[in-house]
Amino acid sequence: MILTTRRLELRPWNESDAEVLFKYAKEPDVGPRAGWKPHESVSESLDVISNILSRAETYAICFKGENEPIGSVSLHLKGHTDLTDRDDECELGYWLGKPFWGRGIMTEAANEMLRHAFEDLGMNKVWAGYYDGNDRSKRVQEKCGFIYQWTTQDVDVPALGEKRVGHVSAITREAWLRQERSAVAINDIEQRLFAMRDEKYASGQIKIIPSVDPERIIGVRTPELREFAKELYAEKEGKEDIDAFLNSLPHRYFDEDQLHAFIISLEKDFDSCIAKVEKLLPYIDNWATCDQLSPKAFKKYPEKLLPYIEKWLASGKTYTVRFAIGMLMQHFLDGRFSPDYLEKVSHIRSDEYYINMMIAWYFATALAKQYDAIIPYIENCALDPWTHNKTIQKSIESFRITPEQKDHLRSLKVKTDKSADDMKGAVLYVHGRGGGAKEAKRYVSLFPGYDVCGIDYSSYDPWDAGKEIYGEIRRLKQKHRVIIVIANSLGAFFTLCADADKLIDRAYFISPLIDMERLIMDLMKGNGITEEELKKRGTVMTESGEELSWKYLSYVRDHRVRWNVPTQILYGQYDGLVPYETVSAFAEKYGAEITVMEYGEHWFHTKDQLAFLDKWIISKENERTINELS
């Protein structure tokens, strides 16, 4: 039997798959997570196919139109699982090759196996388990609707000769059917949203909401979203469908986030409303949804709202803090105003642009409503310089501030370094061989609000290039709190030689040359040059024009890499210069995450490759924001 999904084809394993299986099963990050040793040979992989993967209801995961397995998914029937001895129950098992992690592939395959189990095989319950620390497996089960059942200590893992903590979850046929009905309702809502799509409006939103992946923006105008929210909220018979939509977090599309906020804003019962707001807040990743969330119930019960505002202000999460300040601005600047609220907001210190902008908006609005109480905060510079000046700017733009008050506010502006207006930080691009600092321009649009620049190092000797890069990072750090490095190919190696990891907040490596010793030794071997010869001659020019240097090789061997920076790596599937093993070893050692582009090369230069690179950076920046919020 062959099962299909939108992207995948699930088919039986064949003995001819042994070499491909070995390619992915030898990876030390794959098997041990699931309780089995990495494969050591193609023959071992062949034995596994013959004795394990050939069992009933075990499928190779392949992309549609391709026949190469990238992982495995199975239903362990009675006699092949310790979780049940019933004929109408089974256990879901799965693993996926590391280059394909983080793309929703495993969830897609697992969902199809659930459909197969309940619809085709007549199962009433499907079990699943994962070992403590295997968060990826846990997330797959959560996304598929599995419910936690129990935890067992000291679970034997015979293949590895150790004991672990095991967690078990399950999903029943009834729960799956409810989930499927909910999926249909959510799909109907998505279709309605796409029917209201305005391409021109979508283009405008992409520009003004940079924290949202452009692919998540449908482009429905706000008035239409509000009307749709009212329609859904008024549907008494469809309450279960609406609840299913509100519970389907995170949503796939930005417009669904907006619709969600508008529906909650219509809720009249405070307790029900606050519960829904608290559930949504961790998933808000942009200023627009944050500011559109304006529940009517809050206006009627401000005294019940205050404790929640206090909690949100202290959360440290960008859009939760912004929402809290917005609620203070909306409900506590008129008859319920208290100077205590000013104190709370004025003491907030953040590097986040969207928090500081809301603080400025709050104080500018407060000046219009409570001028005498607010002006001392401006006169005494209670806010940081950027927020102070932004407050004055917004106040001067207001029709509610008198000309005399505007003149006074202008006199209170403070001088700041130009860099103080940059509330996010700096991005330094380090080019590879043959590149230059001008290549940094293409990253400006990917990091709105950042000072994006490049460096033209004057030497290709790592000891000199490293010093130049360190100096540039040090210079940027004196002006910016957050430093991001994007390093391409050889630039990644030079960045490692800079010993500047303590100054860098995060890094993006593109086709990084990491194991320089291996590269040099391969060049020497290919040109028939021994170490003794290179040491004796000092430098040797190869037929391809590459200069090999004993000093360079010695430096590479003696220089100890120190790298404690959250790092994302982009690698091309057909990189002919950097072996995947070296990148994987670096990632394992320093905790980096690798993304592999199918058919990608060492040099990302085609239209498709550059588009993939852009989406990669945007998605990783968005993931970082979401992780900070959750």
Short mmCIF file of C-alpha atoms in Angstrom, two decimals, residues 97-577:
data_model
loop_
_atom_site.label_atom_id
_atom_site.label_comp_id
_atom_site.label_asym_id
_atom_site.label_seq_id
_atom_site.Cartn_x
_atom_site.Cartn_y
_atom_site.Cartn_z
CA GLY A 97 16.67 12.39 8.52
CA LYS A 98 18.26 15.43 10.15
CA PRO A 99 18.47 17.58 6.98
CA PHE A 100 14.66 17.57 6.87
CA TRP A 101 13.93 18.63 10.45
CA GLY A 102 11.89 21.73 11.13
CA ARG A 103 9.81 21.62 7.94
CA GLY A 104 6.63 19.98 9.23
CA ILE A 105 7.36 16.78 7.32
CA MET A 106 7.06 14.43 10.27
CA THR A 107 3.79 15.97 11.44
CA GLU A 108 2.39 15.63 7.92
CA ALA A 109 3.39 11.96 7.73
CA ALA A 110 2.12 11.20 11.24
CA ASN A 111 -1.27 12.77 10.51
CA GLU A 112 -1.67 10.56 7.46
CA MET A 113 -0.81 7.49 9.54
CA LEU A 114 -3.52 8.47 12.04
CA ARG A 115 -6.04 8.75 9.22
CA HIS A 116 -4.90 5.35 7.95
CA ALA A 117 -5.12 3.81 11.44
CA PHE A 118 -8.62 5.06 12.19
CA GLU A 119 -10.24 4.97 8.74
CA ASP A 120 -8.52 2.05 7.00
CA LEU A 121 -7.50 -0.23 9.86
CA GLY A 122 -10.43 0.47 12.19
CA MET A 123 -8.28 1.33 15.21
CA ASN A 124 -9.92 2.88 18.28
CA LYS A 125 -6.77 4.28 19.89
CA VAL A 126 -3.22 5.09 18.79
CA TRP A 127 -0.40 5.33 21.33
CA ALA A 128 2.94 7.09 21.05
CA GLY A 129 5.94 7.66 23.27
CA TYR A 130 9.11 9.71 23.49
CA TYR A 131 12.13 9.83 25.76
CA ASP A 132 12.73 12.75 28.08
CA GLY A 133 14.54 15.56 26.24
CA ASN A 134 13.28 14.62 22.77
CA ASP A 135 11.27 17.80 22.38
CA ARG A 136 10.94 17.40 18.60
CA SER A 137 9.11 14.11 19.01
CA LYS A 138 6.97 15.62 21.74
CA ARG A 139 5.95 18.52 19.47
CA VAL A 140 4.98 16.14 16.66
CA GLN A 141 2.63 14.30 19.01
CA GLU A 142 1.16 17.54 20.36
CA LYS A 143 0.54 18.89 16.85
CA CYS A 144 -1.22 15.65 15.92
CA GLY A 145 -3.56 15.90 18.92
CA PHE A 146 -2.06 13.25 21.20
CA ILE A 147 -2.86 13.68 24.90
CA TYR A 148 -0.32 12.98 27.63
CA GLN A 149 -1.03 9.78 29.61
CA TRP A 150 1.87 8.99 31.96
CA THR A 151 5.61 9.13 32.64
CA THR A 152 7.77 6.13 33.53
CA GLN A 153 11.15 6.34 35.27
CA ASP A 154 14.09 4.01 34.51
CA VAL A 155 12.85 2.72 31.17
CA ASP A 156 15.28 0.16 29.73
CA VAL A 157 16.80 1.12 26.38
CA PRO A 158 18.49 -2.18 25.43
CA ALA A 159 20.06 -1.00 22.18
CA LEU A 160 21.99 1.72 24.05
CA GLY A 161 22.47 -0.11 27.34
CA GLU A 162 20.96 2.62 29.45
CA LYS A 163 17.85 3.71 31.33
CA ARG A 164 15.76 6.77 30.50
CA VAL A 165 12.60 8.61 31.47
CA GLY A 166 9.78 7.77 29.05
CA HIS A 167 6.61 9.73 28.34
CA VAL A 168 3.47 8.20 26.82
CA SER A 169 0.59 9.88 25.00
CA ALA A 170 -2.45 8.67 23.06
CA ILE A 171 -5.28 9.79 20.82
CA THR A 172 -8.67 8.06 20.54
CA ARG A 173 -10.78 7.64 17.44
CA GLU A 174 -13.42 10.01 18.89
CA ALA A 175 -10.83 12.70 19.61
CA TRP A 176 -9.37 12.32 16.12
CA LEU A 177 -12.81 12.66 14.53
CA ARG A 178 -13.46 15.85 16.53
CA GLN A 179 -10.08 17.09 15.43
CA GLU A 180 -10.90 16.34 11.80
CA ARG A 181 -14.21 18.19 12.08
CA SER A 182 -12.36 21.14 13.59
CA ALA A 183 -9.85 21.03 10.74
CA VAL A 184 -12.73 21.25 8.26
CA ALA A 185 -14.14 24.29 10.09
CA ILE A 186 -10.75 25.98 10.17
CA ASN A 187 -10.25 25.22 6.48
CA ASP A 188 -13.63 26.82 5.73
CA ILE A 189 -12.53 29.98 7.58
CA GLU A 190 -9.26 30.06 5.65
CA GLN A 191 -11.13 29.74 2.36
CA ARG A 192 -13.37 32.66 3.33
CA LEU A 193 -10.30 34.76 4.14
CA PHE A 194 -8.65 33.97 0.81
CA ALA A 195 -11.89 34.91 -0.96
CA MET A 196 -11.53 38.40 0.60
CA ARG A 197 -7.87 38.73 -0.35
CA ASP A 198 -6.58 42.04 -1.70
CA GLU A 199 -3.15 41.59 -3.32
CA LYS A 200 -2.29 45.30 -3.20
CA TYR A 201 -3.25 45.50 0.47
CA ALA A 202 -1.17 42.40 1.22
CA SER A 203 1.89 44.05 -0.36
CA GLY A 204 1.42 47.07 1.86
CA GLN A 205 1.08 44.96 5.00
CA ILE A 206 4.27 43.06 4.23
CA LYS A 207 6.17 46.35 4.27
CA ILE A 208 4.74 47.70 7.53
CA ILE A 209 4.71 44.46 9.55
CA PRO A 210 8.30 43.20 9.14
CA SER A 211 8.16 40.68 11.99
CA VAL A 212 5.65 38.52 10.10
CA ASP A 213 6.71 36.07 7.39
CA PRO A 214 5.31 37.48 4.10
CA GLU A 215 3.91 34.04 3.24
CA ARG A 216 1.63 34.26 6.32
CA ILE A 217 -0.08 37.41 5.08
CA ILE A 218 -3.26 36.83 3.04
CA GLY A 219 -4.18 40.50 2.70
CA VAL A 220 -7.73 40.95 4.05
CA ARG A 221 -8.67 44.54 4.81
CA THR A 222 -9.44 45.36 8.45
CA PRO A 223 -13.10 46.42 7.97
CA GLU A 224 -13.85 43.10 6.26
CA LEU A 225 -12.10 41.18 9.03
CA ARG A 226 -14.17 43.00 11.65
CA GLU A 227 -17.41 42.16 9.82
CA PHE A 228 -16.36 38.52 9.45
CA ALA A 229 -15.58 38.38 13.18
CA LYS A 230 -19.04 39.76 14.01
CA GLU A 231 -20.65 37.19 11.72
CA LEU A 232 -18.77 34.31 13.34
CA TYR A 233 -19.39 35.56 16.87
CA ALA A 234 -23.12 35.83 16.21
CA GLU A 235 -23.41 32.24 14.90
CA LYS A 236 -24.89 30.32 17.84
CA GLU A 237 -25.09 27.03 15.94
CA GLY A 238 -21.46 27.26 14.90
CA LYS A 239 -20.07 27.86 18.40
CA GLU A 240 -18.11 24.59 18.38
CA ASP A 241 -16.48 25.55 15.08
CA ILE A 242 -15.52 28.99 16.44
CA ASP A 243 -14.10 27.42 19.59
CA ALA A 244 -12.11 25.04 17.41
CA PHE A 245 -10.70 28.02 15.50
CA LEU A 246 -9.80 29.89 18.69
CA ASN A 247 -8.08 26.79 20.07
CA SER A 248 -6.06 26.13 16.91
CA LEU A 249 -3.00 28.08 18.02
CA PRO A 250 -0.67 28.98 16.51
CA HIS A 251 -2.63 29.96 13.42
CA ARG A 252 -1.17 29.45 9.97
CA TYR A 253 -1.91 32.96 8.73
CA PHE A 254 -1.49 36.47 10.10
CA ASP A 255 -5.04 37.31 9.02
CA GLU A 256 -6.28 34.47 11.25
CA ASP A 257 -4.45 36.11 14.16
CA GLN A 258 -6.26 39.35 13.35
CA LEU A 259 -9.62 37.61 13.07
CA HIS A 260 -8.94 35.87 16.39
CA ALA A 261 -8.25 39.22 18.06
CA PHE A 262 -11.44 40.76 16.67
CA ILE A 263 -13.57 37.81 17.84
CA ILE A 264 -12.15 38.00 21.37
CA SER A 265 -12.73 41.75 21.40
CA LEU A 266 -16.46 41.09 21.00
CA GLU A 267 -16.63 38.81 24.06
CA LYS A 268 -18.84 40.37 26.76
CA ASP A 269 -18.10 38.07 29.70
CA PHE A 270 -14.91 39.21 31.45
CA ASP A 271 -13.80 35.83 32.77
CA SER A 272 -14.29 34.12 29.42
CA CYS A 273 -12.59 37.01 27.64
CA ILE A 274 -9.53 37.18 29.90
CA ALA A 275 -9.00 33.43 29.55
CA LYS A 276 -9.01 33.75 25.76
CA VAL A 277 -6.70 36.77 25.83
CA GLU A 278 -4.21 34.95 28.05
CA LYS A 279 -4.24 32.02 25.65
CA LEU A 280 -3.64 34.22 22.60
CA LEU A 281 -0.97 36.60 23.96
CA PRO A 282 1.99 34.15 23.81
CA TYR A 283 1.35 33.69 20.08
CA ILE A 284 1.17 37.36 19.11
CA ASP A 285 4.29 38.17 17.10
CA ASN A 286 3.53 41.61 15.63
CA TRP A 287 2.38 45.09 16.59
CA ALA A 288 -0.76 45.01 14.44
CA THR A 289 -2.47 42.06 16.13
CA CYS A 290 -1.32 43.34 19.51
CA ASP A 291 -2.93 46.73 18.93
CA GLN A 292 -6.11 45.36 17.32
CA LEU A 293 -6.88 43.29 20.42
CA SER A 294 -9.27 45.59 22.33
CA PRO A 295 -11.82 43.60 24.38
CA LYS A 296 -15.08 45.35 25.20
CA ALA A 297 -15.33 43.42 28.49
CA PHE A 298 -12.27 45.22 29.86
CA LYS A 299 -13.99 48.59 29.77
CA LYS A 300 -16.75 47.37 32.09
CA TYR A 301 -14.48 45.69 34.63
CA PRO A 302 -11.28 47.77 34.91
CA GLU A 303 -10.69 46.79 38.55
CA LYS A 304 -10.57 43.11 37.53
CA LEU A 305 -8.20 43.96 34.68
CA LEU A 306 -5.46 45.67 36.73
CA PRO A 307 -3.89 42.50 38.24
CA TYR A 308 -3.52 41.06 34.75
CA ILE A 309 -1.89 44.26 33.48
CA GLU A 310 0.61 44.04 36.35
CA LYS A 311 1.45 40.47 35.35
CA TRP A 312 1.77 41.31 31.67
CA LEU A 313 4.06 44.28 32.37
CA ALA A 314 6.41 41.98 34.26
CA SER A 315 6.38 39.22 31.62
CA GLY A 316 9.39 40.50 29.69
CA LYS A 317 7.72 39.34 26.45
CA THR A 318 7.66 42.02 23.78
CA TYR A 319 4.05 42.02 22.64
CA THR A 320 2.62 41.05 26.02
CA VAL A 321 4.33 44.10 27.56
CA ARG A 322 3.19 46.26 24.66
CA PHE A 323 -0.40 45.04 25.11
CA ALA A 324 -0.28 45.81 28.85
CA ILE A 325 0.88 49.38 28.22
CA GLY A 326 -1.84 49.74 25.58
CA MET A 327 -4.49 48.64 28.08
CA LEU A 328 -3.23 51.22 30.61
CA MET A 329 -3.40 53.86 27.89
CA GLN A 330 -6.89 52.83 26.82
CA HIS A 331 -8.55 52.38 30.22
CA PHE A 332 -6.55 54.32 32.84
CA LEU A 333 -5.74 57.79 31.52
CA ASP A 334 -9.11 59.43 32.21
CA GLY A 335 -11.25 59.12 35.34
CA ARG A 336 -9.31 56.10 36.61
CA PHE A 337 -5.92 57.78 36.13
CA SER A 338 -3.28 57.34 38.85
CA PRO A 339 0.37 58.53 38.94
CA ASP A 340 1.25 54.99 40.03
CA TYR A 341 0.69 53.82 36.48
CA LEU A 342 3.15 56.41 35.17
CA GLU A 343 5.78 55.05 37.52
CA LYS A 344 5.27 51.51 36.29
CA VAL A 345 5.59 52.44 32.63
CA SER A 346 8.47 54.89 33.06
CA HIS A 347 10.57 52.21 34.78
CA ILE A 348 10.36 49.80 31.85
CA ARG A 349 13.71 49.46 30.09
CA SER A 350 13.90 47.40 26.92
CA ASP A 351 15.93 46.99 23.74
CA GLU A 352 12.73 46.16 21.84
CA TYR A 353 11.60 48.83 19.41
CA TYR A 354 7.92 47.90 19.69
CA ILE A 355 7.92 48.22 23.48
CA ASN A 356 9.68 51.58 23.44
CA MET A 357 7.40 52.90 20.72
CA MET A 358 4.35 51.97 22.83
CA ILE A 359 5.88 53.68 25.88
CA ALA A 360 6.29 56.84 23.77
CA TRP A 361 2.71 56.52 22.52
CA TYR A 362 1.46 56.08 26.09
CA PHE A 363 3.26 59.17 27.41
CA ALA A 364 2.28 61.28 24.38
CA THR A 365 -1.38 60.35 24.92
CA ALA A 366 -0.99 60.97 28.66
CA LEU A 367 0.40 64.45 27.94
CA ALA A 368 -2.74 65.23 25.96
CA LYS A 369 -5.01 64.04 28.78
CA GLN A 370 -3.04 64.66 32.00
CA TYR A 371 -0.46 67.28 30.98
CA ASP A 372 0.35 68.65 34.43
CA ALA A 373 0.92 65.19 35.90
CA ILE A 374 3.02 64.00 32.97
CA ILE A 375 5.26 66.96 32.12
CA PRO A 376 7.59 66.42 35.15
CA TYR A 377 8.52 63.01 33.69
CA ILE A 378 9.63 64.72 30.49
CA GLU A 379 11.35 67.63 32.26
CA ASN A 380 13.26 65.23 34.50
CA CYS A 381 14.16 62.84 31.61
CA ALA A 382 12.56 59.82 33.29
CA LEU A 383 12.58 57.90 30.00
CA ASP A 384 15.55 56.69 27.99
CA PRO A 385 16.75 59.26 25.40
CA TRP A 386 15.14 57.64 22.34
CA THR A 387 11.75 57.14 24.01
CA HIS A 388 11.96 60.64 25.53
CA ASN A 389 12.44 62.27 22.12
CA LYS A 390 9.88 60.01 20.43
CA THR A 391 7.31 61.02 23.09
CA ILE A 392 7.96 64.68 22.35
CA GLN A 393 7.74 64.08 18.60
CA LYS A 394 4.37 62.32 18.88
CA SER A 395 3.05 64.96 21.28
CA ILE A 396 3.98 67.82 18.96
CA GLU A 397 2.07 66.06 16.17
CA SER A 398 -1.08 65.99 18.34
CA PHE A 399 -3.92 68.48 17.93
CA ARG A 400 -4.68 68.13 21.64
CA ILE A 401 -1.41 69.78 22.71
CA THR A 402 -1.50 73.61 22.76
CA PRO A 403 1.06 75.68 20.81
CA GLU A 404 2.59 76.86 24.10
CA GLN A 405 2.92 73.30 25.35
CA LYS A 406 4.51 72.25 22.05
CA ASP A 407 7.11 75.02 22.32
CA HIS A 408 7.98 73.89 25.83
CA LEU A 409 8.23 70.25 24.74
CA ARG A 410 10.57 71.20 21.86
CA SER A 411 12.89 72.83 24.36
CA LEU A 412 13.07 69.56 26.31
CA LYS A 413 14.46 67.41 23.48
CA VAL A 414 17.78 65.81 24.36
CA LYS A 415 20.77 65.32 22.09
CA THR A 416 21.53 61.71 21.29
CA ASP A 417 24.05 59.80 19.27
CA LYS A 418 22.54 58.89 15.91
CA SER A 419 22.88 55.23 16.87
CA ALA A 420 20.58 55.76 19.85
CA ASP A 421 17.68 55.86 17.39
CA ASP A 422 18.50 52.29 16.45
CA MET A 423 16.53 50.30 18.98
CA LYS A 424 17.46 46.87 17.66
CA GLY A 425 21.18 46.65 16.95
CA ALA A 426 23.66 46.04 14.15
CA VAL A 427 24.16 43.35 11.52
CA LEU A 428 27.71 42.77 10.27
CA TYR A 429 28.15 40.89 6.99
CA VAL A 430 31.49 39.05 6.56
CA HIS A 431 32.02 38.09 2.92
CA GLY A 432 33.78 35.07 1.48
CA ARG A 433 36.60 34.87 -1.05
CA GLY A 434 36.00 37.25 -3.94
CA GLY A 435 33.16 39.04 -2.17
CA GLY A 436 32.95 42.44 -0.57
CA ALA A 437 31.23 44.63 1.99
CA LYS A 438 28.77 45.90 -0.63
CA GLU A 439 27.03 42.50 -0.53
CA ALA A 440 25.62 43.55 2.85
CA LYS A 441 23.05 45.75 1.06
CA ARG A 442 20.86 42.78 0.20
CA TYR A 443 20.32 42.06 3.92
CA VAL A 444 19.00 45.53 4.79
CA SER A 445 15.39 44.62 3.99
CA LEU A 446 15.67 41.40 6.03
CA PHE A 447 16.61 43.25 9.22
CA PRO A 448 14.37 46.33 9.48
CA GLY A 449 15.44 48.62 12.27
CA TYR A 450 19.04 47.37 12.28
CA ASP A 451 22.25 49.08 11.19
CA VAL A 452 23.36 46.68 8.45
CA CYS A 453 26.94 46.96 7.26
CA GLY A 454 29.76 44.90 5.78
CA ILE A 455 33.50 44.70 6.25
CA ASP A 456 36.21 44.65 3.57
CA TYR A 457 39.06 42.96 5.38
CA SER A 458 42.42 43.78 3.82
CA SER A 459 44.11 40.41 4.35
CA TYR A 460 43.18 36.79 3.64
CA ASP A 461 45.51 35.59 6.38
CA PRO A 462 43.25 34.42 9.24
CA TRP A 463 45.35 36.02 11.98
CA ASP A 464 45.00 39.44 10.31
CA ALA A 465 41.43 39.06 9.02
CA GLY A 466 40.32 37.86 12.47
CA LYS A 467 41.78 40.98 14.10
CA GLU A 468 40.04 43.26 11.60
CA ILE A 469 36.70 41.55 12.14
CA TYR A 470 37.13 41.71 15.91
CA GLY A 471 37.86 45.43 15.68
CA GLU A 472 34.76 46.07 13.61
CA ILE A 473 32.55 44.05 15.97
CA ARG A 474 34.04 45.89 18.94
CA ARG A 475 33.32 49.23 17.24
CA LEU A 476 29.71 48.27 16.56
CA LYS A 477 29.26 46.99 20.10
CA GLN A 478 30.17 50.38 21.49
CA LYS A 479 27.14 51.84 19.67
CA HIS A 480 24.69 48.94 19.63
CA ARG A 481 23.51 46.49 22.27
CA VAL A 482 22.71 43.65 19.84
CA ILE A 483 25.19 42.36 17.28
CA ILE A 484 24.27 39.84 14.58
CA VAL A 485 26.89 38.39 12.24
CA ILE A 486 26.12 36.98 8.79
CA ALA A 487 29.18 35.15 7.50
CA ASN A 488 29.50 33.59 4.07
CA SER A 489 31.85 30.71 3.20
CA LEU A 490 35.42 31.72 4.15
CA GLY A 491 33.98 34.62 6.12
CA ALA A 492 32.65 32.13 8.66
CA PHE A 493 36.16 30.78 9.29
CA PHE A 494 37.56 34.29 9.69
CA THR A 495 34.74 35.12 12.10
CA LEU A 496 35.71 32.11 14.21
CA CYS A 497 39.29 33.43 14.16
CA ALA A 498 38.15 36.81 15.51
CA ASP A 499 37.54 35.42 19.04
CA ALA A 500 34.61 37.81 19.33
CA ASP A 501 31.92 35.39 20.43
CA LYS A 502 31.32 37.28 23.69
CA LEU A 503 30.33 40.34 21.68
CA ILE A 504 27.99 38.55 19.23
CA ASP A 505 24.36 37.83 20.09
CA ARG A 506 23.58 35.45 17.22
CA ALA A 507 25.02 34.40 13.89
CA TYR A 508 23.98 33.16 10.45
CA PHE A 509 26.57 31.07 8.59
CA ILE A 510 26.03 30.46 4.86
CA SER A 511 27.98 27.53 3.34
CA PRO A 512 30.58 27.95 6.08
CA LEU A 513 34.17 26.83 5.66
CA ILE A 514 34.63 25.53 9.19
CA ASP A 515 37.16 22.69 9.11
CA MET A 516 39.99 24.56 7.38
CA GLU A 517 42.57 21.93 8.29
CA ARG A 518 40.63 19.27 6.41
CA LEU A 519 40.28 21.55 3.38
CA ILE A 520 44.02 22.27 3.32
CA MET A 521 44.93 18.60 3.76
CA ASP A 522 42.58 17.65 0.91
CA LEU A 523 44.24 20.27 -1.32
CA MET A 524 47.66 18.95 -0.41
CA LYS A 525 46.64 15.38 -1.12
CA GLY A 526 45.06 16.34 -4.44
CA ASN A 527 48.25 18.12 -5.50
CA GLY A 528 50.63 15.44 -4.19
CA ILE A 529 52.18 17.70 -1.54
CA THR A 530 53.34 16.20 1.75
CA GLU A 531 53.50 17.99 5.09
CA GLU A 532 57.28 17.66 5.09
CA GLU A 533 57.51 19.34 1.70
CA LEU A 534 55.19 22.19 2.69
CA LYS A 535 57.10 22.74 5.94
CA LYS A 536 60.39 22.82 4.11
CA ARG A 537 59.28 25.16 1.31
CA GLY A 538 57.04 27.40 3.42
CA THR A 539 54.58 28.09 0.60
CA VAL A 540 53.55 26.05 -2.44
CA MET A 541 51.41 27.19 -5.38
CA THR A 542 49.01 24.54 -6.67
CA GLU A 543 48.11 24.03 -10.32
CA SER A 544 44.71 25.61 -9.68
CA GLY A 545 46.39 28.79 -8.39
CA GLU A 546 45.77 28.19 -4.67
CA GLU A 547 48.66 29.07 -2.37
CA LEU A 548 49.34 26.55 0.39
CA SER A 549 51.20 27.92 3.41
CA TRP A 550 52.85 26.09 6.29
CA LYS A 551 52.26 29.14 8.48
CA TYR A 552 48.57 29.07 7.57
CA LEU A 553 48.25 25.35 8.32
CA SER A 554 50.11 25.75 11.62
CA TYR A 555 47.82 28.62 12.63
CA VAL A 556 44.73 26.58 11.84
CA ARG A 557 46.01 23.72 13.99
CA ASP A 558 47.13 25.89 16.88
CA HIS A 559 44.24 28.33 17.00
CA ARG A 560 41.60 27.08 19.42
CA VAL A 561 38.10 28.00 18.32
CA ARG A 562 35.93 29.55 21.01
CA TRP A 563 32.31 29.86 19.94
CA ASN A 564 29.38 30.29 22.28
CA VAL A 565 26.94 32.03 19.94
CA PRO A 566 23.44 30.85 18.91
CA THR A 567 24.10 29.97 15.29
CA GLN A 568 21.98 29.07 12.27
CA ILE A 569 23.71 27.35 9.33
CA LEU A 570 22.46 27.25 5.73
CA TYR A 571 23.95 24.41 3.69
CA GLY A 572 23.42 23.46 0.04
CA GLN A 573 22.65 19.82 -0.69
CA TYR A 574 25.17 19.83 -3.54
CA ASP A 575 27.91 21.84 -1.84
CA GLY A 576 31.02 20.57 -3.59
CA LEU A 577 33.46 22.34 -1.28
#
